Amino acid sequence: MQLPQIRLQSTFAKIAIKTTPPVLEIKQPLAELDLQQPPAEMKIETTPAKLTIDQTKAWEDMNLKSIFRLIEEFAQKGYEDWLEGLAQVSRQGDELMRIEDGGNPIAEQAKENSEDPIYDFNIGWIPSLFSVKTNFEPAKVHIDVKVHQPIIRAKINKPMIHYTPGKVTIDLAQHNSLKIDFVNLKFVGTNFEISI
């Protein structure tokens, strides 16, 4: 048995899309930097240390005196001895003047004038303690620093931007279609029959 059939065959439309991507170019030129650092100014003033050593007393204790010091001491000693001799002569004259008061002033004066004086003596070549005098003045340092700020000059360069926009192209790659076929289809009229 043959059944009547209607056959449909369709083809869908096809769209072709072609894209060109956008291009973005960015160039950033480096900034121009001018940097100057003036050197600092530094002044240093130094007063040197001073050490003073005075050995005069030590040399005098060892009887190693300068000629000026010896002359001064001898003059002073001569003046003191002259005063002592003057006082002794005056005293002895007064004793002789009062001879009538008793005693034996002539014998006593003869004994006094004939005896050698007793001198105190110690080791003469060793200086006494702390006879060397020292004085120390420490050094002084004055530092003066003048700082200069850095000089900075900067030139900023803008970025270079180039943009190429993208493109989209749309085409119809395939048209749609519909094909219709009739199989075993008949039209029956009153007195006739037609196959379609």
Short mmCIF file of N, CA, C and O in Angstrom, two decimals, residues 22-158:
data_model
loop_
_atom_site.label_atom_id
_atom_site.label_comp_id
_atom_site.label_asym_id
_atom_site.label_seq_id
_atom_site.Cartn_x
_atom_site.Cartn_y
_atom_site.Cartn_z
N PRO A 22 40.59 44.87 17.66
CA PRO A 22 41.15 46.22 17.78
C PRO A 22 42.61 46.16 18.23
O PRO A 22 43.05 45.21 18.87
N VAL A 23 43.36 47.19 17.87
CA VAL A 23 44.78 47.27 18.23
C VAL A 23 45.00 48.54 19.04
O VAL A 23 44.64 49.64 18.60
N LEU A 24 45.55 48.35 20.22
CA LEU A 24 45.86 49.48 21.09
C LEU A 24 47.36 49.51 21.33
O LEU A 24 47.92 48.56 21.88
N GLU A 25 48.01 50.57 20.90
CA GLU A 25 49.46 50.72 21.09
C GLU A 25 49.69 51.89 22.05
O GLU A 25 49.20 53.00 21.80
N ILE A 26 50.41 51.61 23.10
CA ILE A 26 50.73 52.64 24.09
C ILE A 26 52.24 52.68 24.26
O ILE A 26 52.86 51.65 24.57
N LYS A 27 52.82 53.84 24.04
CA LYS A 27 54.25 54.04 24.29
C LYS A 27 54.39 55.12 25.35
O LYS A 27 53.78 56.18 25.23
N GLN A 28 55.16 54.81 26.34
CA GLN A 28 55.37 55.78 27.43
C GLN A 28 56.83 56.23 27.40
O GLN A 28 57.72 55.52 27.84
N PRO A 29 57.09 57.41 26.82
CA PRO A 29 58.47 57.91 26.87
C PRO A 29 58.89 58.15 28.33
O PRO A 29 58.07 58.55 29.16
N LEU A 30 60.13 57.88 28.60
CA LEU A 30 60.64 58.06 29.96
C LEU A 30 60.64 59.54 30.33
O LEU A 30 60.84 60.42 29.49
N ALA A 31 60.40 59.78 31.60
CA ALA A 31 60.48 61.16 32.09
C ALA A 31 61.93 61.63 32.06
O ALA A 31 62.86 60.83 32.22
N GLU A 32 62.11 62.90 31.82
CA GLU A 32 63.46 63.48 31.80
C GLU A 32 63.72 64.07 33.18
O GLU A 32 63.02 64.97 33.63
N LEU A 33 64.73 63.53 33.82
CA LEU A 33 65.03 63.92 35.20
C LEU A 33 66.43 64.52 35.25
O LEU A 33 67.40 63.90 34.81
N ASP A 34 66.51 65.73 35.77
CA ASP A 34 67.79 66.40 35.97
C ASP A 34 67.98 66.56 37.47
O ASP A 34 67.24 67.30 38.13
N LEU A 35 68.94 65.86 38.01
CA LEU A 35 69.18 65.85 39.46
C LEU A 35 70.58 66.37 39.74
O LEU A 35 71.55 65.85 39.20
N GLN A 36 70.65 67.40 40.55
CA GLN A 36 71.95 67.97 40.94
C GLN A 36 72.02 68.03 42.46
O GLN A 36 71.06 68.45 43.11
N GLN A 37 73.13 67.59 42.97
CA GLN A 37 73.33 67.65 44.42
C GLN A 37 74.59 68.48 44.69
O GLN A 37 75.71 67.99 44.60
N PRO A 38 74.39 69.77 45.02
CA PRO A 38 75.58 70.56 45.38
C PRO A 38 76.22 69.98 46.64
O PRO A 38 75.52 69.59 47.57
N PRO A 39 77.53 69.89 46.65
CA PRO A 39 78.18 69.30 47.83
C PRO A 39 78.03 70.19 49.05
O PRO A 39 77.91 71.41 48.94
N ALA A 40 78.00 69.55 50.18
CA ALA A 40 77.92 70.30 51.45
C ALA A 40 79.24 71.01 51.70
O ALA A 40 80.31 70.57 51.26
N GLU A 41 79.15 72.14 52.38
CA GLU A 41 80.35 72.89 52.74
C GLU A 41 80.63 72.63 54.22
O GLU A 41 79.78 72.83 55.08
N MET A 42 81.84 72.15 54.47
CA MET A 42 82.20 71.83 55.84
C MET A 42 83.50 72.55 56.22
O MET A 42 84.48 72.48 55.48
N LYS A 43 83.45 73.23 57.34
CA LYS A 43 84.64 73.91 57.85
C LYS A 43 84.97 73.31 59.21
O LYS A 43 84.11 73.16 60.07
N ILE A 44 86.23 72.96 59.36
CA ILE A 44 86.70 72.40 60.63
C ILE A 44 87.82 73.29 61.14
O ILE A 44 88.83 73.49 60.46
N GLU A 45 87.60 73.82 62.33
CA GLU A 45 88.63 74.63 62.98
C GLU A 45 89.10 73.87 64.21
O GLU A 45 88.29 73.49 65.05
N THR A 46 90.40 73.69 64.27
CA THR A 46 90.97 72.91 65.37
C THR A 46 91.97 73.75 66.13
O THR A 46 92.86 74.37 65.55
N THR A 47 91.78 73.77 67.44
CA THR A 47 92.78 74.36 68.33
C THR A 47 93.55 73.18 68.91
O THR A 47 92.97 72.35 69.60
N PRO A 48 94.85 73.09 68.62
CA PRO A 48 95.58 71.90 69.07
C PRO A 48 95.68 71.84 70.59
O PRO A 48 95.60 72.85 71.29
N ALA A 49 95.84 70.63 71.08
CA ALA A 49 96.02 70.43 72.51
C ALA A 49 97.36 71.01 72.94
O ALA A 49 98.30 71.11 72.15
N LYS A 50 97.41 71.41 74.20
CA LYS A 50 98.64 72.04 74.70
C LYS A 50 99.02 71.38 76.03
O LYS A 50 98.23 71.36 76.97
N LEU A 51 100.21 70.83 76.05
CA LEU A 51 100.73 70.20 77.26
C LEU A 51 101.94 71.00 77.73
O LEU A 51 102.90 71.18 76.98
N THR A 52 101.86 71.51 78.95
CA THR A 52 102.96 72.29 79.52
C THR A 52 103.57 71.50 80.67
O THR A 52 102.84 71.07 81.58
N ILE A 53 104.87 71.31 80.60
CA ILE A 53 105.60 70.60 81.66
C ILE A 53 106.63 71.57 82.23
O ILE A 53 107.50 72.06 81.50
N ASP A 54 106.51 71.85 83.52
CA ASP A 54 107.43 72.78 84.19
C ASP A 54 108.31 71.96 85.14
O ASP A 54 107.85 71.45 86.16
N GLN A 55 109.62 71.83 84.78
CA GLN A 55 110.56 71.05 85.59
C GLN A 55 111.48 71.95 86.42
O GLN A 55 112.47 71.47 86.97
N THR A 56 111.13 73.21 86.46
CA THR A 56 112.04 74.15 87.14
C THR A 56 112.31 73.73 88.58
O THR A 56 113.45 73.70 89.03
N LYS A 57 111.25 73.37 89.32
CA LYS A 57 111.40 73.00 90.74
C LYS A 57 112.23 71.74 90.88
O LYS A 57 113.07 71.62 91.79
N ALA A 58 112.02 70.76 89.97
CA ALA A 58 112.78 69.52 90.03
C ALA A 58 114.27 69.80 89.81
O ALA A 58 115.14 69.27 90.51
N TRP A 59 114.57 70.66 88.81
CA TRP A 59 115.98 71.00 88.57
C TRP A 59 116.57 71.76 89.76
O TRP A 59 117.73 71.54 90.14
N GLU A 60 115.75 72.63 90.35
CA GLU A 60 116.25 73.37 91.51
C GLU A 60 116.51 72.44 92.68
O GLU A 60 117.48 72.63 93.43
N ASP A 61 115.64 71.42 92.86
CA ASP A 61 115.85 70.46 93.95
C ASP A 61 117.14 69.67 93.75
O ASP A 61 117.77 69.23 94.72
N MET A 62 117.56 69.48 92.51
CA MET A 62 118.81 68.76 92.23
C MET A 62 119.99 69.73 92.11
O MET A 62 121.06 69.33 91.67
N ASN A 63 119.73 71.00 92.44
CA ASN A 63 120.75 72.06 92.38
C ASN A 63 121.28 72.24 90.96
O ASN A 63 122.47 72.50 90.76
N LEU A 64 120.40 72.06 89.99
CA LEU A 64 120.75 72.32 88.59
C LEU A 64 119.90 73.50 88.14
O LEU A 64 118.96 73.35 87.35
N LYS A 65 120.25 74.66 88.69
CA LYS A 65 119.45 75.86 88.46
C LYS A 65 120.06 76.68 87.33
O LYS A 65 121.25 76.58 87.03
N SER A 66 119.20 77.50 86.74
CA SER A 66 119.70 78.40 85.70
C SER A 66 120.54 79.49 86.35
O SER A 66 120.41 79.79 87.54
N ILE A 67 121.39 80.10 85.55
CA ILE A 67 122.30 81.13 86.08
C ILE A 67 121.52 82.32 86.63
O ILE A 67 121.89 82.92 87.64
N PHE A 68 120.37 82.62 86.00
CA PHE A 68 119.56 83.74 86.47
C PHE A 68 118.96 83.44 87.84
O PHE A 68 118.91 84.30 88.72
N ARG A 69 118.51 82.18 87.99
CA ARG A 69 117.93 81.78 89.28
C ARG A 69 119.02 81.77 90.36
O ARG A 69 118.79 82.19 91.51
N LEU A 70 120.23 81.29 90.02
CA LEU A 70 121.33 81.28 90.99
C LEU A 70 121.70 82.69 91.42
O LEU A 70 121.91 82.96 92.63
N ILE A 71 121.78 83.62 90.46
CA ILE A 71 122.11 85.01 90.81
C ILE A 71 121.05 85.59 91.72
O ILE A 71 121.36 86.26 92.72
N GLU A 72 119.78 85.30 91.41
CA GLU A 72 118.68 85.83 92.24
C GLU A 72 118.75 85.26 93.65
O GLU A 72 118.60 86.00 94.64
N GLU A 73 119.01 83.93 93.77
CA GLU A 73 119.08 83.31 95.10
C GLU A 73 120.29 83.80 95.88
O GLU A 73 120.21 84.05 97.09
N PHE A 74 121.43 83.91 95.19
CA PHE A 74 122.63 84.40 95.88
C PHE A 74 122.45 85.83 96.37
O PHE A 74 122.88 86.19 97.47
N ALA A 75 121.80 86.67 95.55
CA ALA A 75 121.54 88.05 95.97
C ALA A 75 120.61 88.08 97.17
O ALA A 75 120.85 88.83 98.14
N GLN A 76 119.56 87.24 97.13
CA GLN A 76 118.63 87.18 98.26
C GLN A 76 119.32 86.65 99.52
O GLN A 76 119.14 87.17 100.62
N LYS A 77 120.13 85.60 99.33
CA LYS A 77 120.85 85.01 100.47
C LYS A 77 121.86 86.00 101.05
O LYS A 77 121.99 86.14 102.28
N GLY A 78 122.55 86.72 100.16
CA GLY A 78 123.51 87.72 100.64
C GLY A 78 122.81 88.83 101.42
O GLY A 78 123.31 89.28 102.47
N TYR A 79 121.62 89.22 100.92
CA TYR A 79 120.88 90.27 101.63
C TYR A 79 120.42 89.77 102.99
O TYR A 79 120.53 90.49 104.00
N GLU A 80 119.91 88.50 103.05
CA GLU A 80 119.46 87.95 104.33
C GLU A 80 120.63 87.78 105.30
O GLU A 80 120.51 88.07 106.50
N ASP A 81 121.79 87.29 104.78
CA ASP A 81 122.98 87.15 105.65
C ASP A 81 123.47 88.50 106.15
O ASP A 81 123.90 88.64 107.31
N TRP A 82 123.41 89.50 105.31
CA TRP A 82 123.82 90.84 105.74
C TRP A 82 122.91 91.35 106.85
O TRP A 82 123.38 91.91 107.84
N LEU A 83 121.58 91.13 106.68
CA LEU A 83 120.64 91.54 107.72
C LEU A 83 120.88 90.78 109.02
O LEU A 83 120.84 91.34 110.13
N GLU A 84 121.13 89.44 108.91
CA GLU A 84 121.41 88.64 110.11
C GLU A 84 122.71 89.09 110.78
O GLU A 84 122.81 89.20 112.01
N GLY A 85 123.73 89.37 109.93
CA GLY A 85 125.01 89.86 110.50
C GLY A 85 124.84 91.21 111.17
O GLY A 85 125.41 91.47 112.24
N LEU A 86 124.07 92.07 110.55
CA LEU A 86 123.80 93.40 111.12
C LEU A 86 123.07 93.26 112.45
O LEU A 86 123.40 93.94 113.44
N ALA A 87 122.07 92.34 112.49
CA ALA A 87 121.32 92.12 113.73
C ALA A 87 122.23 91.53 114.81
O ALA A 87 122.15 91.92 116.00
N GLN A 88 123.12 90.59 114.38
CA GLN A 88 124.02 89.98 115.36
C GLN A 88 125.01 91.01 115.92
O GLN A 88 125.26 91.06 117.12
N VAL A 89 125.57 91.85 115.07
CA VAL A 89 126.52 92.88 115.53
C VAL A 89 125.80 93.86 116.45
O VAL A 89 126.34 94.28 117.49
N SER A 90 124.58 94.23 116.11
CA SER A 90 123.82 95.16 116.95
C SER A 90 123.54 94.54 118.31
O SER A 90 123.65 95.20 119.35
N ARG A 91 123.13 93.24 118.29
CA ARG A 91 122.81 92.56 119.56
C ARG A 91 124.07 92.43 120.43
O ARG A 91 124.05 92.69 121.63
N GLN A 92 125.18 92.01 119.74
CA GLN A 92 126.41 91.85 120.52
C GLN A 92 126.91 93.21 121.05
O GLN A 92 127.46 93.31 122.16
N GLY A 93 126.69 94.27 120.29
CA GLY A 93 127.08 95.61 120.76
C GLY A 93 126.26 96.01 121.98
O GLY A 93 126.79 96.62 122.93
N ASP A 94 124.97 95.67 121.94
CA ASP A 94 124.11 95.98 123.09
C ASP A 94 124.57 95.19 124.32
O ASP A 94 124.53 95.69 125.46
N GLU A 95 124.98 93.89 124.11
CA GLU A 95 125.44 93.07 125.25
C GLU A 95 126.72 93.67 125.84
O GLU A 95 126.90 93.70 127.08
N LEU A 96 127.63 94.12 124.98
CA LEU A 96 128.88 94.72 125.49
C LEU A 96 128.60 96.07 126.16
O LEU A 96 129.29 96.45 127.12
N MET A 97 127.59 96.75 125.67
CA MET A 97 127.27 98.04 126.25
C MET A 97 126.72 97.86 127.67
O MET A 97 126.91 98.71 128.53
N ARG A 98 126.07 96.68 127.92
CA ARG A 98 125.54 96.44 129.27
C ARG A 98 126.41 95.42 130.00
O ARG A 98 125.89 94.54 130.70
N ILE A 99 127.67 95.49 129.83
CA ILE A 99 128.59 94.53 130.47
C ILE A 99 128.55 94.63 131.99
O ILE A 99 128.82 93.67 132.71
N GLU A 100 128.16 95.80 132.43
CA GLU A 100 128.11 95.99 133.88
C GLU A 100 126.95 95.24 134.52
O GLU A 100 126.88 95.10 135.74
N ASP A 101 126.02 94.73 133.69
CA ASP A 101 124.88 94.01 134.25
C ASP A 101 125.28 92.60 134.68
O ASP A 101 124.45 91.86 135.21
N GLY A 102 126.46 92.20 134.38
CA GLY A 102 126.94 90.89 134.80
C GLY A 102 127.03 89.95 133.62
O GLY A 102 126.72 90.28 132.48
N GLY A 103 127.50 88.77 133.91
CA GLY A 103 127.68 87.79 132.87
C GLY A 103 129.05 87.95 132.22
O GLY A 103 129.88 88.79 132.62
N ASN A 104 129.32 87.15 131.25
CA ASN A 104 130.59 87.19 130.55
C ASN A 104 130.31 87.30 129.06
O ASN A 104 130.46 86.34 128.30
N PRO A 105 129.89 88.45 128.57
CA PRO A 105 129.49 88.58 127.17
C PRO A 105 130.65 88.38 126.21
O PRO A 105 130.45 87.91 125.10
N ILE A 106 131.86 88.69 126.56
CA ILE A 106 132.98 88.56 125.62
C ILE A 106 133.25 87.10 125.33
O ILE A 106 133.41 86.69 124.17
N ALA A 107 133.26 86.25 126.34
CA ALA A 107 133.49 84.81 126.14
C ALA A 107 132.34 84.19 125.36
O ALA A 107 132.54 83.35 124.46
N GLU A 108 131.13 84.57 125.71
CA GLU A 108 129.97 84.00 125.01
C GLU A 108 129.97 84.41 123.54
O GLU A 108 129.66 83.60 122.66
N GLN A 109 130.35 85.65 123.26
CA GLN A 109 130.38 86.10 121.88
C GLN A 109 131.51 85.43 121.11
O GLN A 109 131.36 85.11 119.92
N ALA A 110 132.65 85.20 121.79
CA ALA A 110 133.77 84.52 121.14
C ALA A 110 133.38 83.09 120.77
O ALA A 110 133.70 82.58 119.69
N LYS A 111 132.68 82.42 121.70
CA LYS A 111 132.23 81.05 121.43
C LYS A 111 131.21 81.04 120.28
O LYS A 111 131.26 80.19 119.38
N GLU A 112 130.27 81.97 120.30
CA GLU A 112 129.23 82.04 119.27
C GLU A 112 129.84 82.31 117.90
O GLU A 112 129.45 81.71 116.90
N ASN A 113 130.84 83.20 117.84
CA ASN A 113 131.44 83.57 116.56
C ASN A 113 132.39 82.51 116.03
O ASN A 113 132.71 82.51 114.83
N SER A 114 132.88 81.60 116.89
CA SER A 114 133.84 80.59 116.44
C SER A 114 133.17 79.29 115.99
O SER A 114 133.79 78.48 115.30
N GLU A 115 131.94 79.05 116.36
CA GLU A 115 131.26 77.79 116.01
C GLU A 115 130.68 77.87 114.59
O GLU A 115 130.12 78.89 114.19
N ASP A 116 130.86 76.77 113.84
CA ASP A 116 130.27 76.68 112.51
C ASP A 116 128.76 76.41 112.63
O ASP A 116 128.34 75.64 113.50
N PRO A 117 127.98 77.01 111.74
CA PRO A 117 126.54 76.74 111.82
C PRO A 117 126.22 75.30 111.40
O PRO A 117 126.95 74.68 110.64
N ILE A 118 125.13 74.75 111.91
CA ILE A 118 124.69 73.39 111.56
C ILE A 118 123.66 73.51 110.44
O ILE A 118 122.64 74.20 110.57
N TYR A 119 123.97 72.84 109.35
CA TYR A 119 123.07 72.88 108.18
C TYR A 119 122.27 71.57 108.10
O TYR A 119 122.80 70.50 108.34
N ASP A 120 121.03 71.70 107.75
CA ASP A 120 120.21 70.51 107.46
C ASP A 120 120.54 70.07 106.04
O ASP A 120 120.56 70.88 105.11
N PHE A 121 120.79 68.78 105.88
CA PHE A 121 121.13 68.27 104.56
C PHE A 121 120.41 66.94 104.32
O PHE A 121 120.34 66.10 105.20
N ASN A 122 119.92 66.81 103.13
CA ASN A 122 119.30 65.56 102.71
C ASN A 122 119.94 65.17 101.39
O ASN A 122 120.81 65.87 100.89
N ILE A 123 119.51 64.06 100.81
CA ILE A 123 120.06 63.65 99.52
C ILE A 123 119.73 64.74 98.52
O ILE A 123 118.57 65.07 98.31
N GLY A 124 120.73 65.29 97.88
CA GLY A 124 120.54 66.48 97.08
C GLY A 124 120.22 66.24 95.62
O GLY A 124 119.90 67.17 94.91
N TRP A 125 120.28 65.01 95.13
CA TRP A 125 120.06 64.80 93.70
C TRP A 125 118.68 64.20 93.37
O TRP A 125 118.43 63.85 92.25
N ILE A 126 117.83 64.04 94.40
CA ILE A 126 116.48 63.51 94.17
C ILE A 126 115.50 64.66 94.33
O ILE A 126 115.43 65.29 95.39
N PRO A 127 114.72 64.96 93.30
CA PRO A 127 113.75 66.05 93.42
C PRO A 127 112.61 65.67 94.36
O PRO A 127 112.31 64.50 94.56
N SER A 128 111.99 66.65 94.92
CA SER A 128 110.88 66.41 95.85
C SER A 128 109.64 65.96 95.08
O SER A 128 109.56 66.09 93.86
N LEU A 129 108.69 65.41 95.85
CA LEU A 129 107.45 64.94 95.22
C LEU A 129 106.68 66.09 94.58
O LEU A 129 106.64 67.19 95.13
N PHE A 130 106.07 65.80 93.46
CA PHE A 130 105.24 66.76 92.71
C PHE A 130 106.00 68.02 92.34
O PHE A 130 105.42 69.09 92.23
N SER A 131 107.31 67.88 92.18
CA SER A 131 108.09 69.06 91.79
C SER A 131 107.96 69.34 90.29
O SER A 131 108.22 70.45 89.85
N VAL A 132 107.55 68.33 89.51
CA VAL A 132 107.31 68.54 88.08
C VAL A 132 105.84 68.89 87.94
O VAL A 132 104.95 68.11 88.28
N LYS A 133 105.56 70.07 87.44
CA LYS A 133 104.19 70.54 87.29
C LYS A 133 103.77 70.38 85.84
O LYS A 133 104.50 70.76 84.93
N THR A 134 102.60 69.79 85.66
CA THR A 134 102.06 69.61 84.30
C THR A 134 100.71 70.31 84.19
O THR A 134 99.96 70.38 85.16
N ASN A 135 100.46 70.80 83.01
CA ASN A 135 99.17 71.44 82.73
C ASN A 135 98.76 71.04 81.32
O ASN A 135 99.54 71.15 80.38
N PHE A 136 97.55 70.53 81.19
CA PHE A 136 97.08 70.05 79.89
C PHE A 136 95.80 70.78 79.51
O PHE A 136 94.85 70.82 80.27
N GLU A 137 95.81 71.35 78.32
CA GLU A 137 94.61 71.98 77.76
C GLU A 137 94.18 71.12 76.56
O GLU A 137 94.93 71.00 75.59
N PRO A 138 92.99 70.51 76.64
CA PRO A 138 92.58 69.62 75.55
C PRO A 138 92.33 70.41 74.25
O PRO A 138 92.09 71.61 74.27
N ALA A 139 92.41 69.67 73.16
CA ALA A 139 92.16 70.28 71.85
C ALA A 139 90.68 70.64 71.72
O ALA A 139 89.82 70.02 72.34
N LYS A 140 90.42 71.65 70.93
CA LYS A 140 89.04 72.07 70.66
C LYS A 140 88.81 71.97 69.16
O LYS A 140 89.63 72.41 68.36
N VAL A 141 87.69 71.36 68.81
CA VAL A 141 87.32 71.19 67.41
C VAL A 141 85.97 71.84 67.19
O VAL A 141 85.00 71.53 67.91
N HIS A 142 85.90 72.74 66.22
CA HIS A 142 84.64 73.39 65.87
C HIS A 142 84.31 72.99 64.42
O HIS A 142 85.09 73.25 63.51
N ILE A 143 83.17 72.34 64.25
CA ILE A 143 82.76 71.86 62.93
C ILE A 143 81.52 72.64 62.51
O ILE A 143 80.52 72.67 63.24
N ASP A 144 81.59 73.25 61.35
CA ASP A 144 80.46 74.01 60.81
C ASP A 144 80.09 73.38 59.46
O ASP A 144 80.92 73.33 58.55
N VAL A 145 78.87 72.88 59.37
CA VAL A 145 78.43 72.20 58.14
C VAL A 145 77.26 72.98 57.55
O VAL A 145 76.30 73.29 58.25
N LYS A 146 77.36 73.29 56.27
CA LYS A 146 76.27 73.95 55.55
C LYS A 146 75.76 72.98 54.49
O LYS A 146 76.48 72.61 53.58
N VAL A 147 74.52 72.54 54.67
CA VAL A 147 73.93 71.54 53.78
C VAL A 147 73.16 72.24 52.67
O VAL A 147 72.41 73.18 52.94
N HIS A 148 73.35 71.80 51.42
CA HIS A 148 72.60 72.33 50.28
C HIS A 148 71.56 71.31 49.86
O HIS A 148 71.87 70.12 49.73
N GLN A 149 70.34 71.79 49.64
CA GLN A 149 69.27 70.89 49.21
C GLN A 149 69.50 70.46 47.75
O GLN A 149 70.07 71.22 46.97
N PRO A 150 69.08 69.25 47.40
CA PRO A 150 69.24 68.82 46.00
C PRO A 150 68.34 69.63 45.07
O PRO A 150 67.27 70.09 45.45
N ILE A 151 68.81 69.81 43.84
CA ILE A 151 68.04 70.51 42.80
C ILE A 151 67.47 69.43 41.87
O ILE A 151 68.23 68.71 41.21
N ILE A 152 66.14 69.33 41.85
CA ILE A 152 65.48 68.29 41.05
C ILE A 152 64.58 68.96 40.02
O ILE A 152 63.69 69.73 40.37
N ARG A 153 64.84 68.67 38.74
CA ARG A 153 63.99 69.15 37.65
C ARG A 153 63.48 67.93 36.90
O ARG A 153 64.28 67.13 36.41
N ALA A 154 62.15 67.81 36.83
CA ALA A 154 61.56 66.66 36.15
C ALA A 154 60.63 67.13 35.05
O ALA A 154 59.82 68.03 35.25
N LYS A 155 60.76 66.53 33.87
CA LYS A 155 59.87 66.81 32.74
C LYS A 155 59.12 65.53 32.44
O LYS A 155 59.71 64.51 32.09
N ILE A 156 57.79 65.60 32.60
CA ILE A 156 56.96 64.43 32.39
C ILE A 156 56.53 64.40 30.92
O ILE A 156 56.01 65.38 30.39
N ASN A 157 56.72 63.27 30.26
CA ASN A 157 56.30 63.08 28.87
C ASN A 157 54.99 62.30 28.86
O ASN A 157 54.87 61.26 29.52
N LYS A 158 54.01 62.82 28.09
CA LYS A 158 52.71 62.16 28.03
C LYS A 158 52.84 60.85 27.24
O LYS A 158 53.66 60.73 26.34
#
